[in-house]
PDB file of C-alpha atoms in Angstrom:
ATOM      1  CA  MET A 395      95.763 -14.901  56.823  1.00  0.00           C
ATOM      2  CA  ALA A 396      92.690 -17.908  56.137  1.00  0.00           C
ATOM      3  CA  ILE A 397      89.031 -17.619  57.324  1.00  0.00           C
ATOM      4  CA  CYS A 398      88.704 -20.220  60.025  1.00  0.00           C
ATOM      5  CA  TYR A 399      86.722 -23.630  60.344  1.00  0.00           C
ATOM      6  CA  ARG A 400      85.150 -25.615  63.151  1.00  0.00           C
ATOM      7  CA  LYS A 401      84.365 -29.472  62.179  1.00  0.00           C
ATOM      8  CA  VAL A 402      80.201 -30.158  62.800  1.00  0.00           C
ATOM      9  CA  GLN A 403      78.894 -33.430  62.422  1.00  0.00           C
ATOM     10  CA  ASN A 404      75.316 -33.482  60.563  1.00  0.00           C
ATOM     11  CA  THR A 405      72.673 -34.424  63.493  1.00  0.00           C
ATOM     12  CA  SER A 406      69.294 -34.290  61.717  1.00  0.00           C
ATOM     13  CA  ALA A 407      68.575 -37.509  61.850  1.00  0.00           C
ATOM     14  CA  GLY A 408      65.813 -37.642  58.860  1.00  0.00           C
ATOM     15  CA  SER A 409      68.874 -36.986  56.556  1.00  0.00           C
ATOM     16  CA  LYS A 410      71.032 -38.425  53.824  1.00  0.00           C
ATOM     17  CA  THR A 411      73.988 -37.030  55.051  1.00  0.00           C
ATOM     18  CA  PHE A 412      72.934 -38.078  59.471  1.00  0.00           C
ATOM     19  CA  GLY A 413      76.531 -38.345  60.501  1.00  0.00           C
ATOM     20  CA  LYS A 414      78.220 -36.570  58.147  1.00  0.00           C
ATOM     21  CA  TRP A 415      81.247 -34.121  58.683  1.00  0.00           C
ATOM     22  CA  TYR A 416      81.079 -30.704  58.029  1.00  0.00           C
ATOM     23  CA  GLY A 417      82.983 -27.385  58.033  1.00  0.00           C
ATOM     24  CA  ARG A 418      81.679 -24.045  59.050  1.00  0.00           C
ATOM     25  CA  SER A 419      83.061 -20.748  59.038  1.00  0.00           C
ATOM     26  CA  VAL A 420      84.122 -19.190  62.662  1.00  0.00           C
ATOM     27  CA  ILE A 421      83.796 -15.930  63.386  1.00  0.00           C
ATOM     28  CA  ILE A 422      86.900 -15.009  65.249  1.00  0.00           C
ATOM     29  CA  ASP A 423      86.603 -11.624  65.632  1.00  0.00           C
ATOM     30  CA  THR A 424      84.804  -8.549  65.068  1.00  0.00           C
ATOM     31  CA  VAL A 425      86.589  -5.118  62.947  1.00  0.00           C
ATOM     32  CA  SER A 426      84.125  -1.607  63.881  1.00  0.00           C
ATOM     33  CA  THR A 427      83.855   1.108  61.250  1.00  0.00           C
ATOM     34  CA  LYS A 428      86.138   3.231  63.470  1.00  0.00           C
ATOM     35  CA  GLN A 429      88.716   0.080  63.334  1.00  0.00           C
ATOM     36  CA  LEU A 430      88.353   0.186  59.629  1.00  0.00           C
ATOM     37  CA  ALA A 431      88.799   3.891  59.684  1.00  0.00           C
ATOM     38  CA  GLU A 432      91.804   3.621  61.825  1.00  0.00           C
ATOM     39  CA  GLU A 433      92.842   0.789  59.215  1.00  0.00           C
ATOM     40  CA  ILE A 434      92.467   2.675  55.914  1.00  0.00           C
ATOM     41  CA  SER A 435      93.906   6.229  57.151  1.00  0.00           C
ATOM     42  CA  HIS A 436      97.688   4.376  57.951  1.00  0.00           C
ATOM     43  CA  SER A 437      97.328   3.388  54.794  1.00  0.00           C
ATOM     44  CA  THR A 438      96.144   5.929  52.883  1.00  0.00           C
ATOM     45  CA  THR A 439      97.299  10.455  53.029  1.00  0.00           C
ATOM     46  CA  VAL A 440      93.727  11.056  54.209  1.00  0.00           C
ATOM     47  CA  THR A 441      93.243  11.349  58.119  1.00  0.00           C
ATOM     48  CA  TYR A 442      91.606   9.111  60.456  1.00  0.00           C
ATOM     49  CA  ALA A 443      88.991  11.932  61.441  1.00  0.00           C
ATOM     50  CA  ASP A 444      88.520  12.009  57.299  1.00  0.00           C
ATOM     51  CA  VAL A 445      87.924   8.594  56.865  1.00  0.00           C
ATOM     52  CA  CYS A 446      85.416   8.294  59.216  1.00  0.00           C
ATOM     53  CA  ALA A 447      83.275  11.670  57.906  1.00  0.00           C
ATOM     54  CA  VAL A 448      83.493   9.816  54.963  1.00  0.00           C
ATOM     55  CA  LEU A 449      82.067   6.428  55.956  1.00  0.00           C
ATOM     56  CA  ALA A 450      79.466   8.242  58.031  1.00  0.00           C
ATOM     57  CA  ALA A 451      78.247  10.707  54.706  1.00  0.00           C
ATOM     58  CA  MET A 452      78.043   7.078  52.919  1.00  0.00           C
ATOM     59  CA  SER A 453      75.638   5.485  55.661  1.00  0.00           C
ATOM     60  CA  THR A 454      73.764   8.639  55.470  1.00  0.00           C
ATOM     61  CA  ALA A 455      73.710   8.673  51.701  1.00  0.00           C
ATOM     62  CA  MET A 456      73.171   4.995  50.749  1.00  0.00           C
ATOM     63  CA  LYS A 457      70.484   4.921  52.888  1.00  0.00           C
ATOM     64  CA  GLY A 458      68.891   7.978  50.851  1.00  0.00           C
ATOM     65  CA  HIS A 459      69.334   5.485  47.842  1.00  0.00           C
ATOM     66  CA  LEU A 460      67.965   2.398  49.210  1.00  0.00           C
ATOM     67  CA  GLN A 461      65.398   4.208  50.634  1.00  0.00           C
ATOM     68  CA  ASN A 462      64.295   5.997  46.605  1.00  0.00           C
ATOM     69  CA  SER A 463      64.709   2.371  44.762  1.00  0.00           C
ATOM     70  CA  HIS A 464      68.336   2.696  44.418  1.00  0.00           C
ATOM     71  CA  LYS A 465      70.556   0.138  43.771  1.00  0.00           C
ATOM     72  CA  VAL A 466      73.735   1.171  45.644  1.00  0.00           C
ATOM     73  CA  VAL A 467      77.113  -0.266  43.951  1.00  0.00           C
ATOM     74  CA  LEU A 468      80.300   0.016  45.639  1.00  0.00           C
ATOM     75  CA  ASP A 469      83.330  -0.970  43.096  1.00  0.00           C
ATOM     76  CA  GLY A 470      85.135  -4.228  44.661  1.00  0.00           C
ATOM     77  CA  ILE A 471      82.432  -4.508  46.885  1.00  0.00           C
ATOM     78  CA  GLY A 472      79.419  -5.454  45.603  1.00  0.00           C
ATOM     79  CA  SER A 473      75.991  -3.907  44.823  1.00  0.00           C
ATOM     80  CA  PHE A 474      73.078  -3.743  47.389  1.00  0.00           C
ATOM     81  CA  ARG A 475      69.313  -3.050  47.509  1.00  0.00           C
ATOM     82  CA  VAL A 476      65.872  -3.268  49.275  1.00  0.00           C
ATOM     83  CA  GLY A 477      64.312  -6.586  49.091  1.00  0.00           C
ATOM     84  CA  LEU A 478      60.292  -7.136  50.141  1.00  0.00           C
ATOM     85  CA  LYS A 479      58.572  -9.997  52.289  1.00  0.00           C
ATOM     86  CA  THR A 480      55.374  -9.584  51.311  1.00  0.00           C
ATOM     87  CA  LEU A 481      52.032 -11.359  52.088  1.00  0.00           C
ATOM     88  CA  PRO A 482      49.730 -13.077  48.912  1.00  0.00           C
ATOM     89  CA  ALA A 483      46.987 -11.351  47.730  1.00  0.00           C
ATOM     90  CA  ALA A 484      44.075 -12.860  45.816  1.00  0.00           C
ATOM     91  CA  THR A 485      43.565 -11.235  42.304  1.00  0.00           C
ATOM     92  CA  SER A 486      46.868  -8.068  41.296  1.00  0.00           C
ATOM     93  CA  ALA A 487      43.709  -5.295  42.227  1.00  0.00           C
ATOM     94  CA  ASP A 488      44.130  -7.206  45.745  1.00  0.00           C
ATOM     95  CA  PHE A 489      47.625  -5.828  45.920  1.00  0.00           C
ATOM     96  CA  ASP A 490      48.822  -2.704  47.691  1.00  0.00           C
ATOM     97  CA  SER A 491      51.895  -1.844  50.317  1.00  0.00           C
ATOM     98  CA  SER A 492      49.851  -3.237  53.176  1.00  0.00           C
ATOM     99  CA  LYS A 493      50.546  -6.187  52.136  1.00  0.00           C
ATOM    100  CA  ILE A 494      54.806  -5.730  52.599  1.00  0.00           C
ATOM    101  CA  ALA A 495      55.162  -7.433  55.779  1.00  0.00           C
ATOM    102  CA  GLY A 496      58.572  -6.493  55.679  1.00  0.00           C
ATOM    103  CA  TYR A 497      62.103  -5.627  53.889  1.00  0.00           C
ATOM    104  CA  ARG A 498      65.700  -6.778  54.380  1.00  0.00           C
ATOM    105  CA  ILE A 499      68.993  -5.585  52.359  1.00  0.00           C
ATOM    106  CA  ILE A 500      69.798  -7.696  49.872  1.00  0.00           C
ATOM    107  CA  TYR A 501      73.970  -7.712  48.673  1.00  0.00           C
ATOM    108  CA  GLY A 502      75.637  -9.198  45.779  1.00  0.00           C
ATOM    109  CA  PRO A 503      78.943  -8.941  45.959  1.00  0.00           C
ATOM    110  CA  GLU A 504      81.251  -7.505  43.210  1.00  0.00           C
ATOM    111  CA  LYS A 505      82.541 -10.562  40.407  1.00  0.00           C
ATOM    112  CA  HIS A 506      84.523 -11.422  38.111  1.00  0.00           C
ATOM    113  CA  PHE A 507      84.655 -13.488  35.167  1.00  0.00           C
ATOM    114  CA  ASN A 508      87.897 -16.032  35.208  1.00  0.00           C
ATOM    115  CA  ALA A 509      87.383 -16.955  30.937  1.00  0.00           C
ATOM    116  CA  THR A 510      89.131 -20.509  30.728  1.00  0.00           C
ATOM    117  CA  GLY A 511      88.989 -20.792  27.298  1.00  0.00           C
ATOM    118  CA  SER A 512      85.598 -21.880  24.498  1.00  0.00           C
ATOM    119  CA  ASN A 513      83.950 -25.318  24.049  1.00  0.00           C
ATOM    120  CA  GLU A 514      82.937 -26.789  21.084  1.00  0.00           C
ATOM    121  CA  MET A 515      79.808 -24.229  20.550  1.00  0.00           C
ATOM    122  CA  GLY A 516      82.254 -21.547  20.741  1.00  0.00           C
ATOM    123  CA  ASN A 517      81.101 -19.876  23.760  1.00  0.00           C
ATOM    124  CA  ARG A 518      83.650 -18.971  25.944  1.00  0.00           C
ATOM    125  CA  THR A 519      84.486 -21.259  29.298  1.00  0.00           C
ATOM    126  CA  GLY A 520      85.291 -19.896  32.976  1.00  0.00           C
ATOM    127  CA  PHE A 521      83.851 -19.613  36.373  1.00  0.00           C
ATOM    128  CA  PHE A 522      83.550 -15.923  38.285  1.00  0.00           C
ATOM    129  CA  ILE A 523      85.307 -15.028  40.678  1.00  0.00           C
ATOM    130  CA  LYS A 524      84.693 -12.983  43.985  1.00  0.00           C
ATOM    131  CA  ASP A 525      86.602 -10.140  44.549  1.00  0.00           C
ATOM    132  CA  LEU A 526      85.859 -10.061  48.361  1.00  0.00           C
ATOM    133  CA  LEU A 527      87.067 -13.799  48.082  1.00  0.00           C
ATOM    134  CA  SER A 528      90.124 -14.010  45.462  1.00  0.00           C
ATOM    135  CA  GLY A 529      92.943 -15.547  47.495  1.00  0.00           C
ATOM    136  CA  ILE A 530      90.932 -16.567  50.137  1.00  0.00           C
ATOM    137  CA  SER A 531      92.602 -19.909  52.087  1.00  0.00           C
ATOM    138  CA  ALA A 532      91.651 -22.053  55.042  1.00  0.00           C
ATOM    139  CA  LYS A 533      92.688 -23.115  57.885  1.00  0.00           C
ATOM    140  CA  GLU A 534      90.875 -25.316  60.981  1.00  0.00           C
ATOM    141  CA  ALA A 535      90.180 -22.746  63.879  1.00  0.00           C
ATOM    142  CA  PRO A 536      92.196 -23.475  66.818  1.00  0.00           C
ATOM    143  CA  LYS A 537      90.839 -25.123  70.029  1.00  0.00           C
ATOM    144  CA  ASN A 538      88.837 -27.040  67.886  1.00  0.00           C
ATOM    145  CA  ALA A 539      87.967 -30.006  70.373  1.00  0.00           C
ATOM    146  CA  VAL A 540      85.265 -32.282  68.168  1.00  0.00           C
ATOM    147  CA  VAL A 541      85.800 -35.803  68.586  1.00  0.00           C
ATOM    148  CA  ASP A 542      84.903 -37.474  65.352  1.00  0.00           C
ATOM    149  CA  THR A 543      82.822 -40.653  66.286  1.00  0.00           C
ATOM    150  CA  PRO A 544      80.166 -42.310  64.558  1.00  0.00           C
ATOM    151  CA  ALA A 545      76.404 -40.855  65.113  1.00  0.00           C
ATOM    152  CA  GLU A 546      73.921 -42.954  66.468  1.00  0.00           C
ATOM    153  CA  ALA A 547      70.697 -43.083  64.432  1.00  0.00           C
ATOM    154  CA  GLY A 548      68.006 -41.342  66.816  1.00  0.00           C
ATOM    155  CA  ALA A 549      70.505 -40.188  68.718  1.00  0.00           C
TER     156      ALA A 549
END
């Protein structure tokens, strides 16, 4: 299994990288909660109905916690919290809930530090690995009909 990508060319005329080529991930399918429940039920001793019930209850429980200003952490997946989009106020006293223009969910993937040693100051060195991306690879998406031609200025 691999993540699929498509070749795309930067067509922003004012960009330093105008005409350069990049890869963009491609979604080739969507998986529903019911499909996940089916997969989970086949790989565990839990029935499909039980998995669906647990996932539905998790959604309701997460909503309640998020709306009570809690961070929800799902082991192996990551954390979820509510973020705000606000309008500015001239002073602290002028800011109230009427300045809240919107809400969003902020997701932080679970990650673990992979130590590779230590530096000359004795601090450990290494990098973080996001659990959901561990072992990932990439391949070009099928039927990628992109022609590699030089970009024309102003086009």
